[in-house]
Amino acid sequence: MADGPGITAAAHDAGALVLWDLSHSVGSVVVELDAWGADLASGCSYKYLCGGPGAPAFGYVASRHLERLDQPIQGWMGTADVFAMGPRYEAGPGIRRFLTGTPPVLGMLAMEPVLDMIGEVSIEAIRAKSVLLTEFVIEFADAHLAPLGVTLASPRDSSRRGGHVTLNHPRMKQVTAELWEQDVIPDYRDPGGLRIGLSPLTTSFAEVITGMTRVASSLTTPRVEYTGNDLLYRSRRDAGNHS
Ligand SMILES: *Cc1c(COP(=O)(O)O)cnc(C)c1O
C-alpha cells in the first residue's frame, strides 16, 4: 500500500506532478485523489472492478489542471462539438477533452452493476472484507504452507497490504500451472511468487479454503519425472542378450 497523501506531498514539494496508477487499488482500497491533492490518475477496470474482457480504462485529472493540460491523442468524442467535423481540433470543456474515439459501449454498460454495488455497500466495507480475506490467506499459509517451505512476500501488517497476497516457493511456477488446470486462477511472478488476487465482492472465504488447499496439495504431491533412460538401458541390455 502506497502512502497516497505522503508521496503526493513529497512530489509537490520537489516541484513535480503525480500520476497515480490505480489498477490494483480501484475497487479494493480507499483512494481519495481529491483529498491527497493528486494531479492525475489512470487505471483499468478488469481487476477488482470485475469488468471482464473489453472493460474500459479510466482517467482522472484534478480540476485545477483541466484547462492547462493538452490531449495529444485527439478524437471526435473529445471535441467541443462532436458533430461539427470541423477542419481543426477544438477541445471540449472540462474532462470531456480527454476522451478520444467512440468508447467501448458494451464494456462500459457491463460496469454499471458493479459500480452500483460498490456505491451501495461502500468502499470502506469492501476494504474491510479485503483485509479479512488477505489475513485469512496468511493464516492458512502460516498453518499449512510454511511447513512446506512457503514464505510470505507481502507485508504482514494489513495497513501496508493491498488486495493481494504473494507467497514464495521455488516450485510456484509449476503450482500455478497445476492450479489453472483445476480452475483456480492465481498469477505467477518471478522469482517463485504465487500472487493471489482476492476480489472482495466476489470471493468467498470458502473459495479461499478451496484454493489454498489446492496449493498445499500441489506442493505435497510427489513429483515424478521419467527420462526413459532406464527403459532405454534395459531394452539395449535385452537386445544384447538376445542377439
Ligand atoms: C493491470 C495493470 C495496468 C493496466 O494495463 P492495461 O494495459 O490497461 O491492461 C496498469 N498498471 C498496472 C500496475 C497494472 O497492474
mmCIF file of C-alpha atoms and ligand atoms in Angstrom:
data_model
loop_
_atom_site.group_PDB
_atom_site.id
_atom_site.type_symbol
_atom_site.label_atom_id
_atom_site.label_comp_id
_atom_site.label_asym_id
_atom_site.label_seq_id
_atom_site.Cartn_x
_atom_site.Cartn_y
_atom_site.Cartn_z
ATOM 1 C CA MET A 1 0.000 0.000 0.000
ATOM 2 C CA ALA A 2 1.492 3.272 -1.053
ATOM 3 C CA ASP A 3 1.245 6.358 1.157
ATOM 4 C CA GLY A 4 -1.017 8.381 -1.154
ATOM 5 C CA PRO A 5 -1.029 11.736 0.663
ATOM 6 C CA GLY A 6 2.649 11.468 1.746
ATOM 7 C CA ILE A 7 4.043 10.666 -1.714
ATOM 8 C CA THR A 8 1.837 13.274 -3.366
ATOM 9 C CA ALA A 9 3.024 15.941 -0.909
ATOM 10 C CA ALA A 10 6.704 14.943 -1.303
ATOM 11 C CA ALA A 11 6.431 15.158 -5.105
ATOM 12 C CA HIS A 12 4.748 18.556 -4.894
ATOM 13 C CA ASP A 13 7.480 19.816 -2.538
ATOM 14 C CA ALA A 14 10.009 18.849 -5.231
ATOM 15 C CA GLY A 15 8.019 20.691 -7.902
ATOM 16 C CA ALA A 16 6.667 17.542 -9.591
ATOM 17 C CA LEU A 17 3.197 16.328 -10.509
ATOM 18 C CA VAL A 18 1.912 12.882 -9.524
ATOM 19 C CA LEU A 19 0.063 10.400 -11.692
ATOM 20 C CA TRP A 20 -1.293 7.504 -9.653
ATOM 21 C CA ASP A 21 -1.742 4.110 -11.311
ATOM 22 C CA LEU A 22 -4.884 2.798 -9.622
ATOM 23 C CA SER A 23 -5.170 -0.522 -11.459
ATOM 24 C CA HIS A 24 -4.697 -2.523 -8.247
ATOM 25 C CA SER A 25 -6.450 -0.040 -5.973
ATOM 26 C CA VAL A 26 -9.789 0.743 -7.546
ATOM 27 C CA GLY A 27 -12.448 -1.499 -6.022
ATOM 28 C CA SER A 28 -10.144 -2.861 -3.323
ATOM 29 C CA VAL A 29 -8.784 0.001 -1.211
ATOM 30 C CA VAL A 30 -9.888 3.501 -0.248
ATOM 31 C CA VAL A 31 -8.491 6.076 -2.690
ATOM 32 C CA GLU A 32 -9.054 9.804 -2.099
ATOM 33 C CA LEU A 33 -7.420 11.618 -5.004
ATOM 34 C CA ASP A 34 -9.008 14.982 -4.245
ATOM 35 C CA ALA A 35 -8.079 14.811 -0.549
ATOM 36 C CA TRP A 36 -4.481 13.777 -1.381
ATOM 37 C CA GLY A 37 -4.147 16.668 -3.815
ATOM 38 C CA ALA A 38 -3.273 14.203 -6.610
ATOM 39 C CA ASP A 39 -2.789 15.631 -10.075
ATOM 40 C CA LEU A 40 -3.555 12.724 -12.405
ATOM 41 C CA ALA A 41 -4.598 9.089 -12.196
ATOM 42 C CA SER A 42 -5.397 6.224 -14.504
ATOM 43 C CA GLY A 43 -6.323 2.589 -14.192
ATOM 44 C CA CYS A 44 -8.074 -0.420 -15.630
ATOM 45 C CA SER A 45 -11.429 -1.816 -14.569
ATOM 46 C CA TYR A 46 -10.938 -5.537 -15.243
ATOM 47 C CA LYS A 47 -9.293 -6.371 -11.893
ATOM 48 C CA TYR A 48 -11.126 -5.519 -8.661
ATOM 49 C CA LEU A 49 -13.923 -3.812 -10.584
ATOM 50 C CA CYS A 50 -14.679 -7.182 -12.208
ATOM 51 C CA GLY A 51 -15.075 -5.550 -15.653
ATOM 52 C CA GLY A 52 -14.073 -8.576 -17.701
ATOM 53 C CA PRO A 53 -12.890 -8.561 -21.329
ATOM 54 C CA GLY A 54 -13.385 -5.230 -23.091
ATOM 55 C CA ALA A 55 -13.670 -3.319 -19.815
ATOM 56 C CA PRO A 56 -12.743 0.354 -20.245
ATOM 57 C CA ALA A 57 -9.749 2.165 -18.783
ATOM 58 C CA PHE A 58 -10.331 5.352 -16.821
ATOM 59 C CA GLY A 59 -8.518 8.590 -16.197
ATOM 60 C CA TYR A 60 -8.604 11.356 -13.603
ATOM 61 C CA VAL A 61 -7.397 14.942 -13.952
ATOM 62 C CA ALA A 62 -7.598 17.331 -10.993
ATOM 63 C CA SER A 63 -9.935 20.146 -11.940
ATOM 64 C CA ARG A 64 -7.145 22.734 -11.438
ATOM 65 C CA HIS A 65 -5.236 21.152 -14.363
ATOM 66 C CA LEU A 66 -8.174 20.617 -16.726
ATOM 67 C CA GLU A 67 -7.816 23.760 -18.801
ATOM 68 C CA ARG A 68 -3.989 23.674 -18.993
ATOM 69 C CA LEU A 69 -3.430 20.065 -19.981
ATOM 70 C CA ASP A 70 -3.337 19.155 -23.672
ATOM 71 C CA GLN A 71 -4.753 15.919 -25.002
ATOM 72 C CA PRO A 72 -2.211 14.571 -27.510
ATOM 73 C CA ILE A 73 -4.443 11.724 -28.736
ATOM 74 C CA GLN A 74 -7.234 13.714 -30.291
ATOM 75 C CA GLY A 75 -10.544 12.224 -31.352
ATOM 76 C CA TRP A 76 -14.074 13.309 -32.106
ATOM 77 C CA MET A 77 -15.505 12.431 -28.653
ATOM 78 C CA GLY A 78 -13.110 14.913 -27.061
ATOM 79 C CA THR A 79 -14.105 17.877 -29.192
ATOM 80 C CA ALA A 80 -16.334 20.755 -28.181
ATOM 81 C CA ASP A 81 -18.915 19.840 -30.848
ATOM 82 C CA VAL A 82 -18.792 16.147 -31.708
ATOM 83 C CA PHE A 83 -20.726 16.504 -34.974
ATOM 84 C CA ALA A 84 -19.029 19.667 -36.207
ATOM 85 C CA MET A 85 -16.337 17.633 -38.016
ATOM 86 C CA GLY A 86 -14.506 20.911 -38.412
ATOM 87 C CA PRO A 87 -11.091 21.487 -40.004
ATOM 88 C CA ARG A 88 -9.348 21.859 -36.610
ATOM 89 C CA TYR A 89 -9.475 20.030 -33.279
ATOM 90 C CA GLU A 90 -11.242 22.095 -30.684
ATOM 91 C CA ALA A 91 -11.026 20.608 -27.207
ATOM 92 C CA GLY A 92 -14.293 20.082 -25.360
ATOM 93 C CA PRO A 93 -14.966 21.576 -21.934
ATOM 94 C CA GLY A 94 -13.634 20.048 -18.724
ATOM 95 C CA ILE A 95 -12.778 16.349 -18.525
ATOM 96 C CA ARG A 96 -14.511 15.737 -21.849
ATOM 97 C CA ARG A 97 -11.366 16.751 -23.756
ATOM 98 C CA PHE A 98 -9.589 13.619 -22.536
ATOM 99 C CA LEU A 99 -11.901 11.350 -24.482
ATOM 100 C CA THR A 100 -10.702 10.276 -27.919
ATOM 101 C CA GLY A 101 -12.708 7.919 -30.108
ATOM 102 C CA THR A 102 -16.022 6.156 -29.572
ATOM 103 C CA PRO A 103 -15.972 4.416 -26.189
ATOM 104 C CA PRO A 104 -16.492 0.620 -25.958
ATOM 105 C CA VAL A 105 -20.172 0.847 -25.086
ATOM 106 C CA LEU A 106 -20.811 -2.824 -24.265
ATOM 107 C CA GLY A 107 -17.823 -2.917 -21.916
ATOM 108 C CA MET A 108 -18.980 0.299 -20.227
ATOM 109 C CA LEU A 109 -22.563 -0.904 -19.758
ATOM 110 C CA ALA A 110 -21.265 -4.084 -18.133
ATOM 111 C CA MET A 111 -19.560 -1.881 -15.499
ATOM 112 C CA GLU A 112 -22.798 -0.339 -14.266
ATOM 113 C CA PRO A 113 -23.973 -3.118 -11.908
ATOM 114 C CA VAL A 114 -20.614 -3.402 -10.141
ATOM 115 C CA LEU A 115 -20.253 0.364 -9.762
ATOM 116 C CA ASP A 116 -23.781 0.485 -8.324
ATOM 117 C CA MET A 117 -22.892 -2.340 -5.943
ATOM 118 C CA ILE A 118 -19.773 -0.554 -4.705
ATOM 119 C CA GLY A 119 -21.849 2.583 -4.158
ATOM 120 C CA GLU A 120 -24.389 0.576 -2.166
ATOM 121 C CA VAL A 121 -22.023 -1.303 0.136
ATOM 122 C CA SER A 122 -19.279 1.408 0.306
ATOM 123 C CA ILE A 123 -15.592 1.016 -0.485
ATOM 124 C CA GLU A 124 -14.847 1.038 3.270
ATOM 125 C CA ALA A 125 -16.859 -2.180 3.725
ATOM 126 C CA ILE A 126 -15.158 -3.719 0.682
ATOM 127 C CA ARG A 127 -11.734 -2.826 2.076
ATOM 128 C CA ALA A 128 -12.719 -4.367 5.448
ATOM 129 C CA LYS A 129 -13.607 -7.646 3.731
ATOM 130 C CA SER A 130 -10.453 -7.439 1.613
ATOM 131 C CA VAL A 131 -8.332 -7.206 4.783
ATOM 132 C CA LEU A 132 -10.130 -10.228 6.261
ATOM 133 C CA LEU A 133 -9.581 -12.217 3.050
ATOM 134 C CA THR A 134 -5.853 -11.473 2.850
ATOM 135 C CA GLU A 135 -5.462 -12.160 6.602
ATOM 136 C CA PHE A 136 -7.222 -15.482 6.087
ATOM 137 C CA VAL A 137 -4.796 -16.432 3.293
ATOM 138 C CA ILE A 138 -1.836 -15.534 5.522
ATOM 139 C CA GLU A 139 -3.255 -17.532 8.465
ATOM 140 C CA PHE A 140 -3.720 -20.531 6.184
ATOM 141 C CA ALA A 141 -0.223 -20.127 4.759
ATOM 142 C CA ASP A 142 1.312 -19.882 8.253
ATOM 143 C CA ALA A 143 -0.518 -23.012 9.402
ATOM 144 C CA HIS A 144 -0.277 -25.278 6.364
ATOM 145 C CA LEU A 145 2.196 -23.906 3.803
ATOM 146 C CA ALA A 146 5.069 -22.570 5.932
ATOM 147 C CA PRO A 147 5.935 -26.179 6.977
ATOM 148 C CA LEU A 148 6.300 -26.914 3.238
ATOM 149 C CA GLY A 149 8.831 -24.112 2.803
ATOM 150 C CA VAL A 150 6.458 -21.351 1.654
ATOM 151 C CA THR A 151 7.315 -17.791 2.729
ATOM 152 C CA LEU A 152 5.180 -14.645 2.747
ATOM 153 C CA ALA A 153 6.343 -11.905 0.357
ATOM 154 C CA SER A 154 3.544 -9.427 1.161
ATOM 155 C CA PRO A 155 3.590 -7.209 4.259
ATOM 156 C CA ARG A 156 2.189 -8.849 7.382
ATOM 157 C CA ASP A 157 0.799 -5.528 8.598
ATOM 158 C CA SER A 158 -2.595 -5.243 6.873
ATOM 159 C CA SER A 159 -2.432 -1.444 6.813
ATOM 160 C CA ARG A 160 0.555 -1.798 4.427
ATOM 161 C CA ARG A 161 -1.067 -4.522 2.301
ATOM 162 C CA GLY A 162 -3.429 -4.121 -0.642
ATOM 163 C CA GLY A 163 -5.859 -6.644 -2.093
ATOM 164 C CA HIS A 164 -3.491 -9.478 -2.928
ATOM 165 C CA VAL A 165 -1.037 -11.778 -1.184
ATOM 166 C CA THR A 166 2.157 -13.153 -2.720
ATOM 167 C CA LEU A 167 3.566 -16.438 -1.440
ATOM 168 C CA ASN A 168 7.054 -17.596 -2.414
ATOM 169 C CA HIS A 169 8.348 -21.106 -3.070
ATOM 170 C CA PRO A 170 10.773 -22.344 -5.742
ATOM 171 C CA ARG A 171 8.025 -24.557 -7.225
ATOM 172 C CA MET A 172 5.287 -21.898 -7.520
ATOM 173 C CA LYS A 173 5.502 -21.657 -11.318
ATOM 174 C CA GLN A 174 4.575 -25.330 -11.617
ATOM 175 C CA VAL A 175 1.971 -24.968 -8.842
ATOM 176 C CA THR A 176 0.309 -22.074 -10.702
ATOM 177 C CA ALA A 177 0.056 -24.170 -13.880
ATOM 178 C CA GLU A 178 -1.483 -27.047 -11.928
ATOM 179 C CA LEU A 179 -3.998 -24.747 -10.221
ATOM 180 C CA TRP A 180 -5.108 -23.263 -13.551
ATOM 181 C CA GLU A 181 -5.925 -26.780 -14.721
ATOM 182 C CA GLN A 182 -8.209 -27.076 -11.704
ATOM 183 C CA ASP A 183 -9.992 -23.760 -12.341
ATOM 184 C CA VAL A 184 -8.157 -21.975 -9.516
ATOM 185 C CA ILE A 185 -6.673 -18.907 -11.226
ATOM 186 C CA PRO A 186 -3.851 -17.120 -9.405
ATOM 187 C CA ASP A 187 -0.952 -15.217 -11.006
ATOM 188 C CA TYR A 188 2.708 -16.136 -11.124
ATOM 189 C CA ARG A 189 5.512 -13.591 -10.753
ATOM 190 C CA ASP A 190 9.217 -14.362 -10.890
ATOM 191 C CA PRO A 191 11.040 -15.380 -8.827
ATOM 192 C CA GLY A 192 8.853 -18.083 -7.312
ATOM 193 C CA GLY A 193 5.876 -15.862 -6.437
ATOM 194 C CA LEU A 194 2.305 -17.129 -6.354
ATOM 195 C CA ARG A 195 0.219 -13.956 -6.478
ATOM 196 C CA ILE A 196 -3.277 -14.455 -5.127
ATOM 197 C CA GLY A 197 -5.690 -11.670 -6.052
ATOM 198 C CA LEU A 198 -8.766 -11.681 -3.834
ATOM 199 C CA SER A 199 -11.589 -9.718 -5.401
ATOM 200 C CA PRO A 200 -13.577 -8.785 -2.278
ATOM 201 C CA LEU A 201 -17.023 -8.531 -3.872
ATOM 202 C CA THR A 202 -16.928 -11.956 -5.485
ATOM 203 C CA THR A 203 -14.533 -14.080 -3.424
ATOM 204 C CA SER A 204 -15.901 -16.120 -0.523
ATOM 205 C CA PHE A 205 -13.900 -17.464 2.416
ATOM 206 C CA ALA A 206 -14.920 -20.999 1.381
ATOM 207 C CA GLU A 207 -13.307 -20.383 -2.019
ATOM 208 C CA VAL A 208 -10.126 -19.263 -0.277
ATOM 209 C CA ILE A 209 -10.029 -22.580 1.605
ATOM 210 C CA THR A 210 -10.563 -24.488 -1.664
ATOM 211 C CA GLY A 211 -7.831 -22.579 -3.491
ATOM 212 C CA MET A 212 -5.308 -22.705 -0.647
ATOM 213 C CA THR A 213 -5.937 -26.419 -0.123
ATOM 214 C CA ARG A 214 -5.084 -26.983 -3.787
ATOM 215 C CA VAL A 215 -1.826 -25.040 -3.307
ATOM 216 C CA ALA A 216 -0.984 -27.298 -0.374
ATOM 217 C CA SER A 217 -1.823 -30.491 -2.239
ATOM 218 C CA SER A 218 0.093 -29.368 -5.310
ATOM 219 C CA LEU A 219 3.168 -28.773 -3.128
ATOM 220 C CA THR A 220 2.853 -32.125 -1.346
ATOM 221 C CA THR A 221 2.106 -34.332 -4.353
ATOM 222 C CA PRO A 222 5.304 -36.252 -5.034
ATOM 223 C CA ARG A 223 6.568 -35.250 -8.434
ATOM 224 C CA VAL A 224 7.860 -37.949 -10.722
ATOM 225 C CA GLU A 225 9.914 -37.269 -13.797
ATOM 226 C CA TYR A 226 10.814 -40.171 -16.054
ATOM 227 C CA THR A 227 13.551 -39.609 -18.593
ATOM 228 C CA GLY A 228 13.108 -43.019 -20.219
ATOM 229 C CA ASN A 229 16.840 -43.687 -19.894
ATOM 230 C CA ASP A 230 16.185 -46.688 -17.633
ATOM 231 C CA LEU A 231 13.958 -48.285 -20.259
ATOM 232 C CA LEU A 232 16.447 -47.498 -22.989
ATOM 233 C CA TYR A 233 19.174 -49.200 -20.964
ATOM 234 C CA ARG A 234 17.004 -52.261 -20.333
ATOM 235 C CA SER A 235 15.962 -52.615 -23.954
ATOM 236 C CA ARG A 236 19.614 -52.328 -25.041
ATOM 237 C CA ARG A 237 20.579 -54.923 -22.474
ATOM 238 C CA ASP A 238 17.734 -57.227 -23.563
ATOM 239 C CA ALA A 239 18.674 -56.680 -27.174
ATOM 240 C CA GLY A 240 22.252 -57.663 -26.263
ATOM 241 C CA ASN A 241 21.091 -60.849 -24.518
ATOM 242 C CA HIS A 242 19.051 -61.959 -27.463
ATOM 243 C CA SER A 243 21.402 -61.218 -30.278
HETATM 244 C C1 LIG B 1 -3.207 -4.215 -14.853
HETATM 245 C C2 LIG B 1 -2.356 -3.018 -14.739
HETATM 246 C C3 LIG B 1 -2.462 -1.970 -15.656
HETATM 247 C C4 LIG B 1 -3.454 -1.999 -16.795
HETATM 248 O O1 LIG B 1 -2.818 -2.114 -18.014
HETATM 249 P P1 LIG B 1 -3.711 -2.301 -19.338
HETATM 250 O O2 LIG B 1 -2.763 -2.018 -20.427
HETATM 251 O O3 LIG B 1 -4.830 -1.337 -19.238
HETATM 252 O O4 LIG B 1 -4.211 -3.720 -19.329
HETATM 253 C C5 LIG B 1 -1.663 -0.868 -15.483
HETATM 254 N N1 LIG B 1 -0.779 -0.787 -14.465
HETATM 255 C C6 LIG B 1 -0.637 -1.774 -13.564
HETATM 256 C C7 LIG B 1 0.343 -1.629 -12.445
HETATM 257 C C8 LIG B 1 -1.409 -2.928 -13.670
HETATM 258 O O5 LIG B 1 -1.273 -3.908 -12.772
#
